[in-house]
Short mmCIF file of C-alpha atoms in Angstrom, two decimals:
data_model
loop_
_atom_site.label_atom_id
_atom_site.label_comp_id
_atom_site.label_asym_id
_atom_site.label_seq_id
_atom_site.Cartn_x
_atom_site.Cartn_y
_atom_site.Cartn_z
CA MET N 760 -5.16 31.58 153.92
CA LYS N 761 -2.96 33.48 156.35
CA ILE N 762 0.74 32.65 156.15
CA SER N 763 3.09 33.80 158.87
CA ILE N 764 6.15 35.88 158.03
CA LYS N 765 8.35 33.18 159.54
CA TYR N 766 6.86 30.55 157.20
CA VAL N 767 7.29 32.82 154.17
CA GLY N 768 10.96 33.22 155.12
CA MET N 769 11.37 29.45 155.17
CA LEU N 770 9.85 29.20 151.70
CA VAL N 771 12.25 31.84 150.39
CA LEU N 772 15.24 29.99 151.87
CA ILE N 773 14.09 26.68 150.37
CA SER N 774 13.66 28.38 147.00
CA ILE N 775 17.13 29.95 147.16
CA PHE N 776 18.90 26.74 148.13
CA GLY N 777 16.86 24.73 145.62
CA GLN N 778 18.08 26.96 142.79
CA ALA N 779 21.68 27.32 143.95
CA GLN N 780 24.29 25.97 141.59
CA GLN N 781 27.36 24.11 142.73
CA VAL N 782 30.41 26.29 143.24
CA TYR N 783 33.53 24.87 141.60
CA PRO N 784 37.17 25.71 142.34
CA THR N 785 38.99 27.81 139.78
CA ILE N 786 42.47 27.82 138.28
CA GLY N 787 44.57 29.98 136.00
CA LYS N 788 43.84 33.38 134.55
CA THR N 789 42.94 35.16 131.33
CA ASP N 790 45.52 37.00 129.22
CA ILE N 791 44.13 39.66 126.89
CA TYR N 792 46.24 40.62 123.86
CA ASN N 793 43.50 42.26 121.80
CA THR N 794 40.30 44.00 122.92
CA LYS N 795 38.31 41.73 120.58
CA PHE N 796 38.90 39.01 123.17
CA ASN N 797 36.35 40.79 125.39
CA ASP N 798 33.66 40.18 122.78
CA ILE N 799 34.10 36.43 123.27
CA ILE N 800 35.10 35.89 126.89
CA PRO N 801 33.50 37.93 129.72
CA HIS N 802 35.97 40.21 131.49
CA ASP N 803 35.32 38.45 134.79
CA ALA N 804 35.50 34.91 133.35
CA LYS N 805 36.72 32.16 135.64
CA ILE N 806 38.25 28.83 134.63
CA GLU N 807 36.18 26.41 136.69
CA VAL N 808 37.48 22.92 137.51
CA ILE N 809 34.42 20.67 137.27
CA ALA N 810 36.25 17.32 137.54
CA THR N 811 39.72 16.01 138.29
CA GLY N 812 41.61 12.77 138.88
CA LEU N 813 42.20 11.92 135.18
CA LYS N 814 45.52 10.81 133.70
CA TRP N 815 45.33 12.70 130.39
CA ALA N 816 41.95 14.13 129.38
CA GLU N 817 41.23 14.66 125.68
CA GLY N 818 38.56 15.24 123.05
CA PRO N 819 35.61 16.77 124.95
CA VAL N 820 32.21 16.82 123.25
CA TRP N 821 28.87 18.08 124.56
CA VAL N 822 25.86 15.80 124.01
CA LYS N 823 22.87 18.11 123.49
CA ASN N 824 20.37 15.28 123.65
CA GLY N 825 21.01 14.53 127.29
CA ASN N 826 22.97 17.58 128.45
CA TYR N 827 26.20 15.87 129.39
CA LEU N 828 29.88 15.95 128.46
CA LEU N 829 31.88 13.04 127.07
CA PHE N 830 35.67 13.00 126.87
CA SER N 831 38.54 10.55 126.47
CA ASP N 832 41.28 9.48 128.83
CA ALA N 833 43.60 7.58 126.46
CA PRO N 834 45.97 6.21 129.15
CA GLN N 835 42.98 4.76 131.03
CA ASN N 836 41.39 3.40 127.82
CA THR N 837 38.14 5.02 128.93
CA ILE N 838 35.56 7.55 127.78
CA PHE N 839 34.12 9.40 130.76
CA ARG N 840 30.82 11.21 131.21
CA TRP N 841 30.18 14.32 133.27
CA ASP N 842 27.02 16.23 134.10
CA GLU N 843 25.98 18.63 136.85
CA LYS N 844 23.83 16.11 138.68
CA GLY N 845 25.79 12.87 138.33
CA GLY N 846 29.32 14.28 138.26
CA LEU N 847 32.13 12.19 136.76
CA GLN N 848 31.59 8.55 135.87
CA PRO N 849 32.94 6.01 133.32
CA PHE N 850 30.89 5.87 130.13
CA LEU N 851 32.77 3.38 127.92
CA LYS N 852 35.66 1.06 128.74
CA PRO N 853 37.55 -0.10 126.76
CA SER N 854 37.29 2.94 124.56
CA GLY N 855 40.09 2.40 122.04
CA TYR N 856 41.89 -0.88 122.62
CA THR N 857 40.06 -4.18 122.91
CA GLY N 858 43.11 -6.46 122.78
CA LEU N 859 44.83 -8.27 125.63
CA GLY N 860 47.70 -7.01 127.75
CA GLN N 861 49.55 -3.72 127.54
CA TYR N 862 49.57 -2.08 124.10
CA SER N 863 50.95 1.43 124.53
CA ASP N 864 50.97 4.34 126.96
CA GLU N 865 47.85 5.76 125.28
CA PRO N 866 45.75 2.82 124.04
CA GLY N 867 42.30 4.39 124.39
CA SER N 868 40.29 6.79 122.28
CA ASN N 869 41.54 10.32 121.70
CA GLY N 870 39.37 12.76 119.73
CA VAL N 871 35.61 12.15 119.83
CA ILE N 872 32.66 13.91 118.19
CA ILE N 873 28.90 13.57 117.93
CA ASN N 874 28.20 13.03 114.23
CA ASN N 875 25.33 14.29 112.11
CA LYS N 876 23.22 11.28 113.13
CA GLY N 877 23.74 11.91 116.84
CA ASN N 878 26.14 8.98 117.29
CA LEU N 879 29.49 8.96 119.03
CA VAL N 880 32.47 8.79 116.66
CA ALA N 881 35.90 8.10 118.16
CA CYS N 882 39.53 8.05 117.07
CA GLU N 883 40.80 4.80 118.59
CA HIS N 884 44.54 4.55 119.21
CA GLY N 885 44.90 0.87 120.12
CA ASP N 886 42.44 -0.58 117.59
CA ARG N 887 43.76 1.96 115.04
CA ARG N 888 40.40 2.91 113.60
CA ILE N 889 37.55 5.38 113.40
CA SER N 890 34.51 3.90 115.14
CA GLU N 891 30.85 4.85 115.48
CA LEU N 892 28.63 4.03 118.46
CA PRO N 893 24.91 4.90 118.71
CA LEU N 894 24.13 6.55 122.03
CA ASN N 895 20.60 5.14 122.12
CA GLY N 896 21.93 1.67 122.88
CA LYS N 897 20.02 0.03 120.04
CA SER N 898 23.12 -1.33 118.31
CA GLY N 899 26.83 -1.81 118.94
CA LYS N 900 30.00 -0.14 117.73
CA ILE N 901 30.94 -0.31 114.05
CA THR N 902 34.16 0.52 112.20
CA LEU N 903 33.95 3.46 109.80
CA ALA N 904 37.56 3.08 108.62
CA ASP N 905 40.73 1.31 109.75
CA THR N 906 42.87 1.14 106.60
CA TRP N 907 43.99 3.16 103.60
CA GLN N 908 45.07 1.25 100.49
CA GLY N 909 45.07 -1.94 102.56
CA LYS N 910 47.42 -0.56 105.22
CA ARG N 911 46.38 0.03 108.82
CA PHE N 912 46.32 3.53 110.25
CA SER N 913 48.93 4.36 112.88
CA SER N 914 46.73 5.90 115.60
CA PRO N 915 43.87 8.19 114.51
CA ASN N 916 44.06 11.27 116.71
CA ASP N 917 41.40 13.91 116.07
CA ILE N 918 38.36 14.23 113.82
CA CYS N 919 35.65 16.58 112.52
CA GLN N 920 32.68 16.17 110.19
CA SER N 921 31.11 18.47 107.61
CA THR N 922 27.37 18.91 107.20
CA ASN N 923 27.50 16.83 104.00
CA GLY N 924 28.72 13.87 106.04
CA THR N 925 32.41 13.84 105.11
CA TYR N 926 34.82 13.12 107.98
CA TYR N 927 38.34 14.53 108.22
CA PHE N 928 40.90 13.11 110.65
CA THR N 929 44.60 13.12 111.49
CA ASP N 930 46.80 10.04 111.93
CA PRO N 931 50.06 10.77 113.79
CA PRO N 932 52.02 8.00 115.59
CA TYR N 933 51.31 9.05 119.20
CA GLY N 934 49.26 5.95 120.05
CA LEU N 935 51.69 3.36 118.68
CA PRO N 936 53.71 1.33 121.21
CA GLY N 937 56.93 2.90 119.96
CA ARG N 938 55.38 6.21 118.89
CA GLU N 939 57.59 7.96 116.30
CA THR N 940 60.21 5.19 116.26
CA ASP N 941 57.78 2.29 115.89
CA THR N 942 58.86 0.48 112.72
CA GLU N 943 57.39 -2.87 113.77
CA ASN N 944 53.72 -1.83 113.92
CA ARG N 945 53.63 1.11 111.55
CA GLU N 946 52.28 0.39 108.06
CA ILE N 947 51.82 3.87 106.53
CA LYS N 948 54.97 5.98 106.32
CA GLU N 949 53.19 9.34 106.21
CA ASN N 950 51.67 11.09 109.22
CA GLY N 951 48.66 11.72 107.08
CA VAL N 952 45.37 13.57 107.09
CA TYR N 953 42.44 11.60 105.69
CA SER N 954 38.84 11.97 104.60
CA ILE N 955 35.99 9.47 104.68
CA ASP N 956 33.24 10.41 102.24
CA PRO N 957 29.55 9.59 102.85
CA GLN N 958 29.99 6.38 100.83
CA GLY N 959 32.81 5.23 103.11
CA ASN N 960 35.69 5.84 100.68
CA VAL N 961 38.96 6.76 102.42
CA LYS N 962 41.44 9.22 100.87
CA GLN N 963 44.77 10.49 102.08
CA ILE N 964 44.34 14.21 101.42
CA ILE N 965 47.50 15.61 103.11
CA ALA N 966 50.81 13.75 103.29
CA ASN N 967 53.53 16.33 103.96
CA LEU N 968 52.99 17.28 107.62
CA ASN N 969 55.37 16.03 110.30
CA ARG N 970 52.94 16.01 113.23
CA PRO N 971 49.30 16.62 112.22
CA ASN N 972 47.20 16.77 115.37
CA GLY N 973 44.05 18.84 115.95
CA ILE N 974 41.65 19.35 113.06
CA ALA N 975 38.65 21.61 112.45
CA LEU N 976 36.50 23.13 109.73
CA SER N 977 35.95 26.84 109.20
CA ALA N 978 32.50 28.21 110.02
CA ASP N 979 31.49 28.13 106.34
CA GLU N 980 33.16 24.71 105.84
CA LYS N 981 35.25 26.02 102.97
CA VAL N 982 38.57 25.64 104.81
CA LEU N 983 40.13 22.74 106.70
CA TYR N 984 42.48 23.65 109.56
CA VAL N 985 45.17 21.25 110.80
CA ALA N 986 47.39 21.88 113.81
CA GLN N 987 51.06 20.93 113.48
CA SER N 988 52.52 19.74 116.80
CA ASP N 989 56.00 20.10 115.37
CA GLY N 990 58.67 21.90 117.36
CA GLN N 991 60.34 23.09 114.15
CA ASN N 992 57.09 24.23 112.53
CA PRO N 993 54.55 24.93 115.30
CA GLN N 994 51.85 26.12 112.93
CA ILE N 995 48.17 25.82 112.24
CA MET N 996 47.73 25.16 108.54
CA GLN N 997 44.72 26.00 106.36
CA TYR N 998 43.56 24.21 103.22
CA PRO N 999 40.79 25.16 100.78
CA ILE N 1000 38.28 22.34 100.45
CA LYS N 1001 37.43 21.27 96.91
CA GLU N 1002 34.04 20.06 95.69
CA ASP N 1003 35.18 16.43 95.77
CA GLY N 1004 36.14 16.72 99.46
CA THR N 1005 39.89 16.83 98.86
CA VAL N 1006 41.93 19.93 99.60
CA GLY N 1007 44.09 22.39 97.72
CA ALA N 1008 47.54 23.67 98.59
CA GLY N 1009 48.03 24.61 102.22
CA SER N 1010 49.17 27.87 103.76
CA VAL N 1011 49.98 28.99 107.29
CA PHE N 1012 46.98 30.32 109.23
CA PHE N 1013 48.82 30.91 112.52
CA ASP N 1014 52.51 30.54 113.40
CA PHE N 1015 53.19 30.13 117.12
CA SER N 1016 56.90 30.80 116.66
CA LYS N 1017 56.05 34.48 116.02
CA TYR N 1018 54.43 34.82 119.45
CA GLU N 1019 57.05 33.32 121.77
CA LYS N 1020 57.19 36.58 123.75
CA GLN N 1021 53.51 36.26 124.70
CA LEU N 1022 53.03 32.48 124.68
CA GLY N 1023 56.46 30.94 125.07
CA LYS N 1024 57.72 28.12 122.89
CA THR N 1025 54.60 26.11 122.06
CA GLY N 1026 52.43 24.46 119.42
CA ALA N 1027 48.78 23.48 119.19
CA ASP N 1028 47.08 20.22 120.10
CA GLY N 1029 43.29 20.22 119.62
CA ILE N 1030 41.53 23.09 117.84
CA LYS N 1031 37.91 24.23 117.51
CA VAL N 1032 36.19 27.01 115.54
CA ASP N 1033 33.08 28.90 116.64
CA ALA N 1034 30.21 30.19 114.51
CA HIS N 1035 32.00 33.53 114.00
CA GLY N 1036 35.19 31.89 112.75
CA ASN N 1037 37.25 32.42 115.90
CA MET N 1038 39.64 29.57 116.67
CA TYR N 1039 40.35 28.06 120.09
CA ALA N 1040 43.68 26.22 120.13
CA ALA N 1041 44.95 24.10 123.01
CA ALA N 1042 48.47 25.48 123.41
CA ALA N 1043 50.75 27.37 125.78
CA GLN N 1044 49.25 25.70 128.87
CA GLY N 1045 45.77 26.84 128.03
CA ILE N 1046 43.45 27.80 125.21
CA VAL N 1047 44.78 30.39 122.77
CA VAL N 1048 42.00 32.36 121.07
CA ILE N 1049 42.66 33.45 117.49
CA SER N 1050 40.41 35.56 115.25
CA SER N 1051 39.11 34.34 111.89
CA THR N 1052 41.85 36.40 110.22
CA GLY N 1053 44.67 34.92 112.30
CA GLU N 1054 45.02 37.62 114.99
CA LEU N 1055 46.11 36.58 118.47
CA LEU N 1056 43.28 37.73 120.76
CA GLY N 1057 43.96 36.17 124.14
CA ARG N 1058 44.58 33.08 126.22
CA LEU N 1059 42.68 31.15 128.84
CA HIS N 1060 45.75 30.19 130.85
CA THR N 1061 45.07 26.98 132.81
CA GLY N 1062 48.68 26.71 133.93
CA VAL N 1063 48.90 23.01 132.98
CA PRO N 1064 49.39 21.17 129.67
CA THR N 1065 46.07 21.50 127.83
CA ALA N 1066 44.88 19.08 125.15
CA ASN N 1067 41.57 20.19 123.67
CA CYS N 1068 38.28 22.04 124.04
CA ASN N 1069 34.72 22.18 122.74
CA PHE N 1070 31.51 24.16 123.05
CA GLY N 1071 28.35 23.23 124.90
CA ASP N 1072 25.49 24.78 126.86
CA GLY N 1073 27.01 28.27 126.70
CA TYR N 1074 30.42 27.14 127.93
CA LEU N 1075 33.80 26.28 126.50
CA TYR N 1076 34.77 22.91 127.99
CA ILE N 1077 38.50 22.29 128.33
CA THR N 1078 40.53 19.11 128.86
CA ALA N 1079 43.66 20.19 130.72
CA HIS N 1080 45.89 17.31 131.86
CA HIS N 1081 44.05 15.70 134.78
CA TYR N 1082 41.41 18.47 134.95
CA ILE N 1083 38.11 19.06 133.17
CA CYS N 1084 37.45 22.78 133.08
CA ARG N 1085 34.87 25.15 131.68
CA VAL N 1086 34.60 28.86 130.95
CA LYS N 1087 31.39 30.78 130.39
CA LEU N 1088 31.24 32.36 126.92
CA LYS N 1089 29.55 35.62 126.01
#
């Protein structure tokens, strides 16, 4: 069949526009402190803003079985969903406080993960628990843990899970109505770090940190990292994991106070570790990239307070204040 050149041109245009991806606005810049940074982040990387209008975005997680992003907005007591086709939309509300009236400034969920079973696990500030919710809709939310030694948690903040099923999470006071000064609601004096073993047993494994916040496992799952959001000790700690799931004595993995010239006075919020052991720490108005041996490599500088990040579909997704951002990884 004869096809005119004009008609072929129309087909080409339709094909081009059909395959075109949405162009997103960009913010910030990249700061390179070590050439190893170029092995992780492309030299021409852009920080794309894929969604905005949040109050305080936190805890992003990519859902492989569905190709979409979930993240928390604790002040709005909501977990949101984002994907290329549908954009931003509420996924779960309430996400962390099911009571009546005003509870605190951040009553919703904070850190969220997809566990080994493919379910959503959330750190709930207002209901002061770790919850699990199947994404297939076949059953409702259950409580994995809400107490230690009969005392309620303060406000579980961030969480990770090992391949053997053990959860590790932090419990600072940020979600309590009175935060650090809340003596009325607080039941556990320590700002602790806890584990939940596969049988559901809860242990307080770290008790001497002032402000435990972000938490992550090393690539080989032999080390537990905990970020200290403490102005006096703005450090990321590392702890060897024992066979019983508890941890040994801690040591400093990265000390932000030694890099004030490059990063300013800062400390880490959420942290993640990639398959090569590199760490991505939400700090210094962006994501600070640190090698597996504790070298400062670079920063994805969003220019706004940045809470957390996670990997998915070849990108690093970033929750930065009222923005959801992403950066293409090498």
